[in-house]
Short mmCIF file of C-alpha atoms in Angstrom, two decimals:
data_model
loop_
_atom_site.label_atom_id
_atom_site.label_comp_id
_atom_site.label_asym_id
_atom_site.label_seq_id
_atom_site.Cartn_x
_atom_site.Cartn_y
_atom_site.Cartn_z
CA UNK A 80 86.09 138.60 112.96
CA UNK A 81 88.80 140.18 110.87
CA UNK A 82 91.11 138.23 108.71
CA UNK A 83 94.12 138.20 111.63
CA UNK A 84 91.73 137.51 114.35
CA UNK A 85 89.95 134.81 112.71
CA UNK A 86 93.11 133.12 111.44
CA UNK A 87 94.54 132.89 115.02
CA UNK A 88 91.19 131.39 116.44
CA UNK A 89 90.59 128.85 113.47
CA UNK A 90 94.48 127.83 113.59
CA UNK A 91 94.29 127.00 117.43
CA UNK A 92 91.21 125.21 116.92
CA UNK A 93 92.05 123.36 114.00
CA UNK A 94 95.50 122.33 115.80
CA UNK A 95 93.13 121.06 118.93
CA UNK A 96 90.93 119.22 116.48
CA UNK A 97 94.10 117.39 114.99
CA UNK A 98 95.27 116.62 118.13
CA UNK A 99 92.04 114.67 118.74
CA UNK A 100 91.88 113.07 115.26
CA UNK A 101 93.24 109.86 113.79
CA UNK A 102 96.02 110.91 111.72
CA UNK A 103 99.46 110.16 112.38
CA UNK A 104 100.36 107.39 114.82
CA UNK A 105 96.51 107.38 116.12
CA UNK A 106 95.57 106.30 112.75
CA UNK A 107 96.38 102.65 113.57
CA UNK A 108 93.66 102.34 115.94
CA UNK A 109 91.20 102.55 113.13
CA UNK A 110 92.55 99.33 112.16
CA UNK A 111 92.52 97.84 115.44
CA UNK A 112 88.73 97.60 115.97
CA UNK A 113 87.03 94.08 115.45
CA UNK A 114 83.70 95.08 114.93
CA UNK A 115 81.62 98.02 113.51
CA UNK A 116 80.12 98.79 117.06
CA UNK A 117 83.54 99.22 118.55
CA UNK A 118 84.67 101.46 115.44
CA UNK A 119 81.40 103.53 116.42
CA UNK A 120 82.39 103.94 119.95
CA UNK A 121 86.16 104.83 119.14
CA UNK A 122 84.73 107.56 116.75
CA UNK A 123 82.05 109.29 118.54
CA UNK A 124 82.49 108.18 122.21
CA UNK A 125 78.35 107.07 122.45
CA UNK A 126 76.80 103.79 122.16
CA UNK A 127 76.04 102.89 118.37
CA UNK A 128 72.42 102.89 116.90
CA UNK A 129 70.81 99.48 117.00
CA UNK A 130 70.91 98.78 113.30
CA UNK A 131 71.85 96.05 110.66
CA UNK A 132 75.80 96.27 110.25
CA UNK A 133 75.15 97.42 106.49
CA UNK A 134 73.28 100.36 107.83
CA UNK A 135 75.70 101.18 110.60
CA UNK A 136 78.63 101.22 108.02
CA UNK A 137 76.76 103.95 106.15
CA UNK A 138 75.82 105.86 109.36
CA UNK A 139 79.83 105.70 110.48
CA UNK A 140 80.80 107.34 106.97
CA UNK A 141 78.06 109.83 107.16
CA UNK A 142 78.62 111.08 110.49
CA UNK A 143 82.33 111.32 110.00
CA UNK A 144 81.68 113.40 107.15
CA UNK A 145 78.97 115.53 108.98
CA UNK A 146 81.65 116.22 111.60
CA UNK A 147 84.19 116.97 109.28
CA UNK A 148 81.79 119.18 107.33
CA UNK A 149 80.22 120.93 110.52
CA UNK A 150 83.85 121.80 111.92
CA UNK A 151 84.89 123.38 108.60
CA UNK A 152 81.86 125.37 108.12
CA UNK A 153 82.19 126.75 111.82
CA UNK A 154 86.03 127.73 110.81
CA UNK A 155 84.77 129.59 107.70
CA UNK A 156 81.96 131.57 109.74
CA UNK A 157 84.78 132.88 111.78
CA UNK A 158 85.60 135.39 108.74
CA UNK A 159 83.77 138.31 107.91
CA UNK A 160 84.67 137.64 104.13
CA UNK A 161 86.48 134.19 103.59
CA UNK A 162 88.78 133.52 100.79
CA UNK A 163 86.58 132.28 97.72
CA UNK A 164 89.28 129.25 97.52
CA UNK A 165 88.05 127.90 101.14
CA UNK A 166 84.37 127.37 99.64
CA UNK A 167 85.52 126.39 96.10
CA UNK A 168 87.32 123.10 97.83
CA UNK A 169 83.44 121.81 98.33
CA UNK A 170 82.83 121.88 94.72
CA UNK A 171 84.33 118.51 94.65
CA UNK A 172 81.48 117.01 96.89
CA UNK A 173 78.87 119.47 95.12
CA UNK A 174 80.03 117.62 91.55
CA UNK A 175 79.33 114.12 93.61
CA UNK A 176 76.37 114.89 94.36
CA UNK A 177 75.18 116.08 90.80
CA UNK A 178 76.88 113.07 89.37
CA UNK A 179 74.50 110.92 91.64
CA UNK A 180 71.60 112.95 90.58
CA UNK A 181 72.40 112.76 86.73
CA UNK A 182 72.90 108.94 87.15
CA UNK A 183 69.30 108.31 88.77
CA UNK A 184 67.49 110.77 86.25
CA UNK A 185 69.10 108.76 83.63
CA UNK A 186 68.05 105.35 84.92
CA UNK A 187 64.55 106.91 85.40
CA UNK A 188 64.61 106.57 89.31
CA UNK A 189 61.94 108.86 90.77
CA UNK A 190 63.51 108.86 94.57
CA UNK A 191 66.59 111.24 94.88
CA UNK A 192 69.70 109.61 95.71
CA UNK A 193 71.17 110.34 99.11
CA UNK A 194 73.59 113.08 98.87
CA UNK A 195 76.29 114.89 101.07
CA UNK A 196 74.64 117.70 102.76
CA UNK A 197 76.87 120.70 102.40
CA UNK A 198 74.10 122.95 103.89
CA UNK A 199 74.35 126.73 102.98
CA UNK A 200 77.58 126.01 100.96
CA UNK A 201 75.68 123.93 98.24
CA UNK A 202 74.40 126.01 95.53
CA UNK A 203 72.09 123.24 93.91
CA UNK A 204 68.75 123.63 94.50
CA UNK A 205 67.88 119.88 95.54
CA UNK A 206 64.29 120.87 96.41
CA UNK A 207 63.35 121.03 92.57
CA UNK A 208 64.27 117.58 92.12
CA UNK A 209 63.61 115.99 89.57
CA UNK A 210 63.59 119.28 87.36
CA UNK A 211 67.44 119.02 86.70
CA UNK A 212 67.36 122.58 85.01
CA UNK A 213 65.89 124.04 88.09
CA UNK A 214 68.44 122.39 90.48
CA UNK A 215 71.40 123.33 88.59
CA UNK A 216 69.73 126.91 87.61
CA UNK A 217 72.02 129.91 88.56
CA UNK A 218 75.21 127.79 89.28
CA UNK A 219 78.30 127.11 87.58
CA UNK A 220 76.51 123.76 86.25
CA UNK A 221 73.64 125.42 84.55
CA UNK A 222 74.50 123.80 81.32
CA UNK A 223 73.34 120.51 82.53
CA UNK A 224 69.56 121.62 81.88
CA UNK A 225 67.78 118.68 80.85
CA UNK A 226 68.05 114.83 81.31
CA UNK A 227 70.74 113.31 79.10
CA UNK A 228 70.65 109.83 77.50
CA UNK A 229 71.86 106.95 79.40
CA UNK A 230 74.65 106.53 76.92
CA UNK A 231 76.04 110.44 77.84
CA UNK A 232 76.23 109.99 81.31
CA UNK A 233 79.78 109.06 81.47
CA UNK A 234 80.47 111.99 78.97
CA UNK A 235 78.39 114.16 81.51
CA UNK A 236 80.40 112.87 84.66
CA UNK A 237 83.97 113.75 82.62
CA UNK A 238 82.69 117.39 81.76
CA UNK A 239 81.91 118.04 85.56
CA UNK A 240 85.17 116.74 86.69
CA UNK A 241 87.14 118.63 84.30
CA UNK A 242 84.94 121.88 85.25
CA UNK A 243 85.80 121.26 88.71
CA UNK A 244 89.25 120.63 88.32
CA UNK A 245 89.76 123.77 86.32
CA UNK A 246 87.84 126.02 88.61
CA UNK A 247 89.94 125.15 91.45
CA UNK A 248 93.11 125.35 89.64
CA UNK A 249 91.90 128.95 88.74
CA UNK A 250 90.98 129.64 92.12
CA UNK A 251 94.61 128.71 93.43
CA UNK A 252 96.32 130.77 90.89
CA UNK A 253 94.33 133.65 91.91
CA UNK A 254 95.99 133.16 95.43
CA UNK A 255 98.70 135.44 96.79
CA UNK A 256 101.73 135.46 99.51
CA UNK A 257 104.09 132.98 100.30
CA UNK A 258 101.95 129.89 100.57
CA UNK A 259 100.71 129.92 96.90
CA UNK A 260 103.37 127.57 95.34
CA UNK A 261 103.03 125.38 98.27
CA UNK A 262 99.19 125.15 97.36
CA UNK A 263 99.63 124.85 93.76
CA UNK A 264 102.35 121.98 94.56
CA UNK A 265 99.82 120.06 96.65
CA UNK A 266 96.85 120.36 94.12
CA UNK A 267 99.25 119.51 91.36
CA UNK A 268 100.46 116.53 92.85
CA UNK A 269 97.11 115.52 93.81
CA UNK A 270 95.53 115.88 90.15
CA UNK A 271 98.48 114.27 88.50
CA UNK A 272 98.60 111.35 90.53
CA UNK A 273 94.89 110.91 90.00
CA UNK A 274 95.90 111.16 86.37
CA UNK A 275 98.74 108.98 86.24
CA UNK A 276 96.57 106.11 88.34
CA UNK A 277 93.86 106.47 85.93
CA UNK A 278 96.07 106.15 82.81
CA UNK A 279 97.83 103.05 84.02
CA UNK A 280 94.59 101.29 84.99
CA UNK A 281 93.26 101.96 81.38
CA UNK A 282 96.62 100.78 80.09
CA UNK A 283 96.76 98.08 82.33
CA UNK A 284 93.18 96.58 82.68
CA UNK A 285 91.58 97.92 79.51
CA UNK A 286 94.10 97.58 77.18
CA UNK A 287 93.45 101.05 75.85
CA UNK A 288 95.46 102.70 73.13
CA UNK A 289 97.51 105.82 73.68
CA UNK A 290 95.20 108.18 71.93
CA UNK A 291 92.07 106.73 73.89
CA UNK A 292 93.78 107.13 77.33
CA UNK A 293 94.77 111.06 76.63
CA UNK A 294 90.91 111.51 76.08
CA UNK A 295 90.20 110.53 79.37
CA UNK A 296 92.67 112.49 81.64
CA UNK A 297 91.65 115.69 83.47
CA UNK A 298 93.68 118.86 82.79
CA UNK A 299 93.62 122.64 83.79
CA UNK A 300 94.63 124.36 80.53
CA UNK A 301 92.78 124.08 77.01
CA UNK A 302 93.62 120.39 76.41
CA UNK A 303 95.44 117.52 77.89
CA UNK A 304 99.29 118.46 76.96
CA UNK A 305 102.92 117.88 77.88
CA UNK A 306 102.68 121.43 78.95
CA UNK A 307 99.51 120.78 81.19
CA UNK A 308 100.80 120.68 85.01
CA UNK A 309 98.32 118.22 85.88
CA UNK A 310 98.11 116.10 82.35
CA UNK A 311 101.87 116.33 81.55
CA UNK A 312 102.69 113.72 84.18
CA UNK A 313 100.43 111.37 82.95
CA UNK A 314 101.27 111.88 79.21
CA UNK A 315 104.90 111.08 79.87
CA UNK A 316 104.22 107.71 81.14
CA UNK A 317 102.01 106.45 78.20
CA UNK A 318 104.89 105.23 76.30
CA UNK A 319 106.74 103.51 79.28
CA UNK A 320 106.73 99.78 79.32
CA UNK A 321 104.51 98.04 82.07
CA UNK A 322 107.12 95.64 82.94
CA UNK A 323 110.34 97.18 83.08
CA UNK A 324 111.21 98.18 86.75
CA UNK A 325 114.52 99.88 85.62
CA UNK A 326 112.67 102.28 83.62
CA UNK A 327 110.40 103.14 86.25
CA UNK A 328 113.10 103.31 88.76
CA UNK A 329 114.48 106.65 86.99
CA UNK A 330 110.85 108.14 86.78
CA UNK A 331 109.97 111.36 88.51
CA UNK A 332 107.50 109.72 91.14
CA UNK A 333 109.73 106.40 91.71
CA UNK A 334 109.17 106.51 95.57
CA UNK A 335 105.45 105.40 94.81
CA UNK A 336 106.09 102.47 92.62
CA UNK A 337 105.71 98.85 93.85
CA UNK A 338 109.01 97.03 94.86
CA UNK A 339 111.12 94.74 92.62
CA UNK A 340 112.09 91.25 94.15
CA UNK A 341 114.92 89.88 92.12
CA UNK A 342 114.08 86.74 90.15
CA UNK A 343 110.41 87.77 90.26
CA UNK A 344 108.25 89.06 87.33
CA UNK A 345 107.77 92.58 88.06
CA UNK A 346 104.59 94.84 86.89
CA UNK A 347 103.77 98.25 87.41
CA UNK A 348 100.77 98.55 89.81
CA UNK A 349 98.53 101.37 89.92
CA UNK A 350 96.71 100.60 92.96
CA UNK A 351 100.17 100.81 94.83
CA UNK A 352 100.86 104.12 93.04
CA UNK A 353 97.67 105.39 94.24
CA UNK A 354 98.02 104.10 98.05
CA UNK A 355 101.52 105.24 98.46
CA UNK A 356 100.32 108.73 96.87
CA UNK A 357 97.64 109.04 99.82
CA UNK A 358 100.19 109.04 102.38
CA UNK A 359 102.73 111.51 100.10
CA UNK A 360 99.76 113.95 99.81
CA UNK A 361 98.68 113.72 103.63
CA UNK A 362 102.36 114.49 104.34
CA UNK A 363 102.41 117.84 102.25
CA UNK A 364 98.93 118.57 103.71
CA UNK A 365 101.02 118.38 107.33
CA UNK A 366 103.79 120.51 106.37
CA UNK A 367 101.55 123.22 104.71
CA UNK A 368 99.70 123.40 107.89
CA UNK A 369 102.53 123.66 110.27
CA UNK A 370 104.54 125.85 107.78
CA UNK A 371 101.89 128.46 107.10
CA UNK A 372 100.34 128.95 110.61
CA UNK A 373 97.11 131.32 110.80
CA UNK A 374 96.39 131.87 107.11
CA UNK A 375 94.02 130.26 104.68
CA UNK A 376 96.62 127.76 103.67
CA UNK A 377 96.66 126.35 107.10
CA UNK A 378 93.15 125.93 106.72
CA UNK A 379 93.50 124.15 103.56
CA UNK A 380 96.11 121.88 104.96
CA UNK A 381 93.78 121.15 107.78
CA UNK A 382 90.86 120.28 105.45
CA UNK A 383 93.10 118.09 103.24
CA UNK A 384 94.25 116.12 106.43
CA UNK A 385 90.62 115.56 107.33
CA UNK A 386 90.00 114.27 103.83
CA UNK A 387 92.63 111.76 104.47
CA UNK A 388 91.38 110.77 108.01
CA UNK A 389 87.69 110.14 106.05
CA UNK A 390 89.38 107.88 103.63
CA UNK A 391 91.06 105.90 106.54
CA UNK A 392 87.70 105.96 108.29
CA UNK A 393 86.09 104.33 104.94
CA UNK A 394 88.69 102.02 104.46
CA UNK A 395 88.72 100.71 108.11
CA UNK A 396 84.72 100.18 107.48
CA UNK A 397 85.22 98.16 104.31
CA UNK A 398 87.92 96.03 106.17
CA UNK A 399 85.87 95.07 108.85
CA UNK A 400 82.98 94.37 106.82
CA UNK A 401 84.99 92.06 104.45
CA UNK A 402 87.31 90.60 107.04
CA UNK A 403 90.51 92.25 105.43
CA UNK A 404 93.79 91.76 107.29
CA UNK A 405 94.59 95.18 109.29
CA UNK A 406 97.98 95.30 107.55
CA UNK A 407 96.32 94.89 104.18
CA UNK A 408 93.80 97.46 104.94
CA UNK A 409 96.57 99.88 106.09
CA UNK A 410 98.47 99.61 102.90
CA UNK A 411 95.48 100.85 101.00
CA UNK A 412 95.61 103.97 102.56
CA UNK A 413 99.50 104.66 102.45
CA UNK A 414 100.43 103.41 106.28
CA UNK A 415 102.93 101.31 107.04
CA UNK A 416 102.14 98.68 109.82
CA UNK A 417 104.25 100.73 112.67
CA UNK A 418 101.79 103.39 112.21
CA UNK A 419 103.81 105.89 110.30
CA UNK A 420 102.86 107.46 107.21
CA UNK A 421 104.28 106.10 103.94
CA UNK A 422 105.63 109.00 101.39
#
């Protein structure tokens, strides 16, 4: 199908899909379910399989992801030549799979771990397990051609993350049209918040020094520096006091910080920022979907919205299993109790 015809068809289908998705005011339904069987029925409209709870939890997440991926691949198949960025988005999941394989090999496991099935869009050759050089051969990860020492695993994982983020950024920068800046802003915000949360966790929980934190940040230029669009925001907070609300109230992302109550001791909460950030990113994705209909950008907006829905489903599953208060569980994905999206 030509690009314009495919775009119109995809936007119509994607709009219909979102109308049936658990987003906006509908997302609260996920957290109203009391059991995993109720959650399964809500999501898939069929009777759940008769399996133990821990397996049912895994199946809910697997089926939700498989449904998301099936819809996305069907959209891509409508194009004669889809924008490379649309396939590049899946590199994140390919990287997750690869890190699982590396971890298993580092631990001398003989059975291949469970991975996300990306179908024809996954370039890794899983049939070659456990020969890592054949699994990665001919892909952007071909440099992983031997089983690393277990002490190298964390370094390998970090290199994979950097490679994926930089590849996605380069693909974004190659975009043209009026939606380019909106897409760059979306991903810049996503990566920047991840860096900020990670930097704060390293400072707060591991008492890590500034120089060590910098080495742990993802970046899209040659190194993590003030000019790097995704590392820069995290670098600017490394000297900010963790217990002075007034300082953080003037911060660029101040809408994400945990509130201050007069008379109470206050410390910056990385988890709060992460949770509020999810809602902020979902709102940005919704705006892109509606602002740039019948374009590659609208499909990317749909993709990010559905990723957010997946995170809500995972959180709902865990809240049921761990008997977490629904309001507390919803706050973990940036949702206020009334059903609105924070951000």
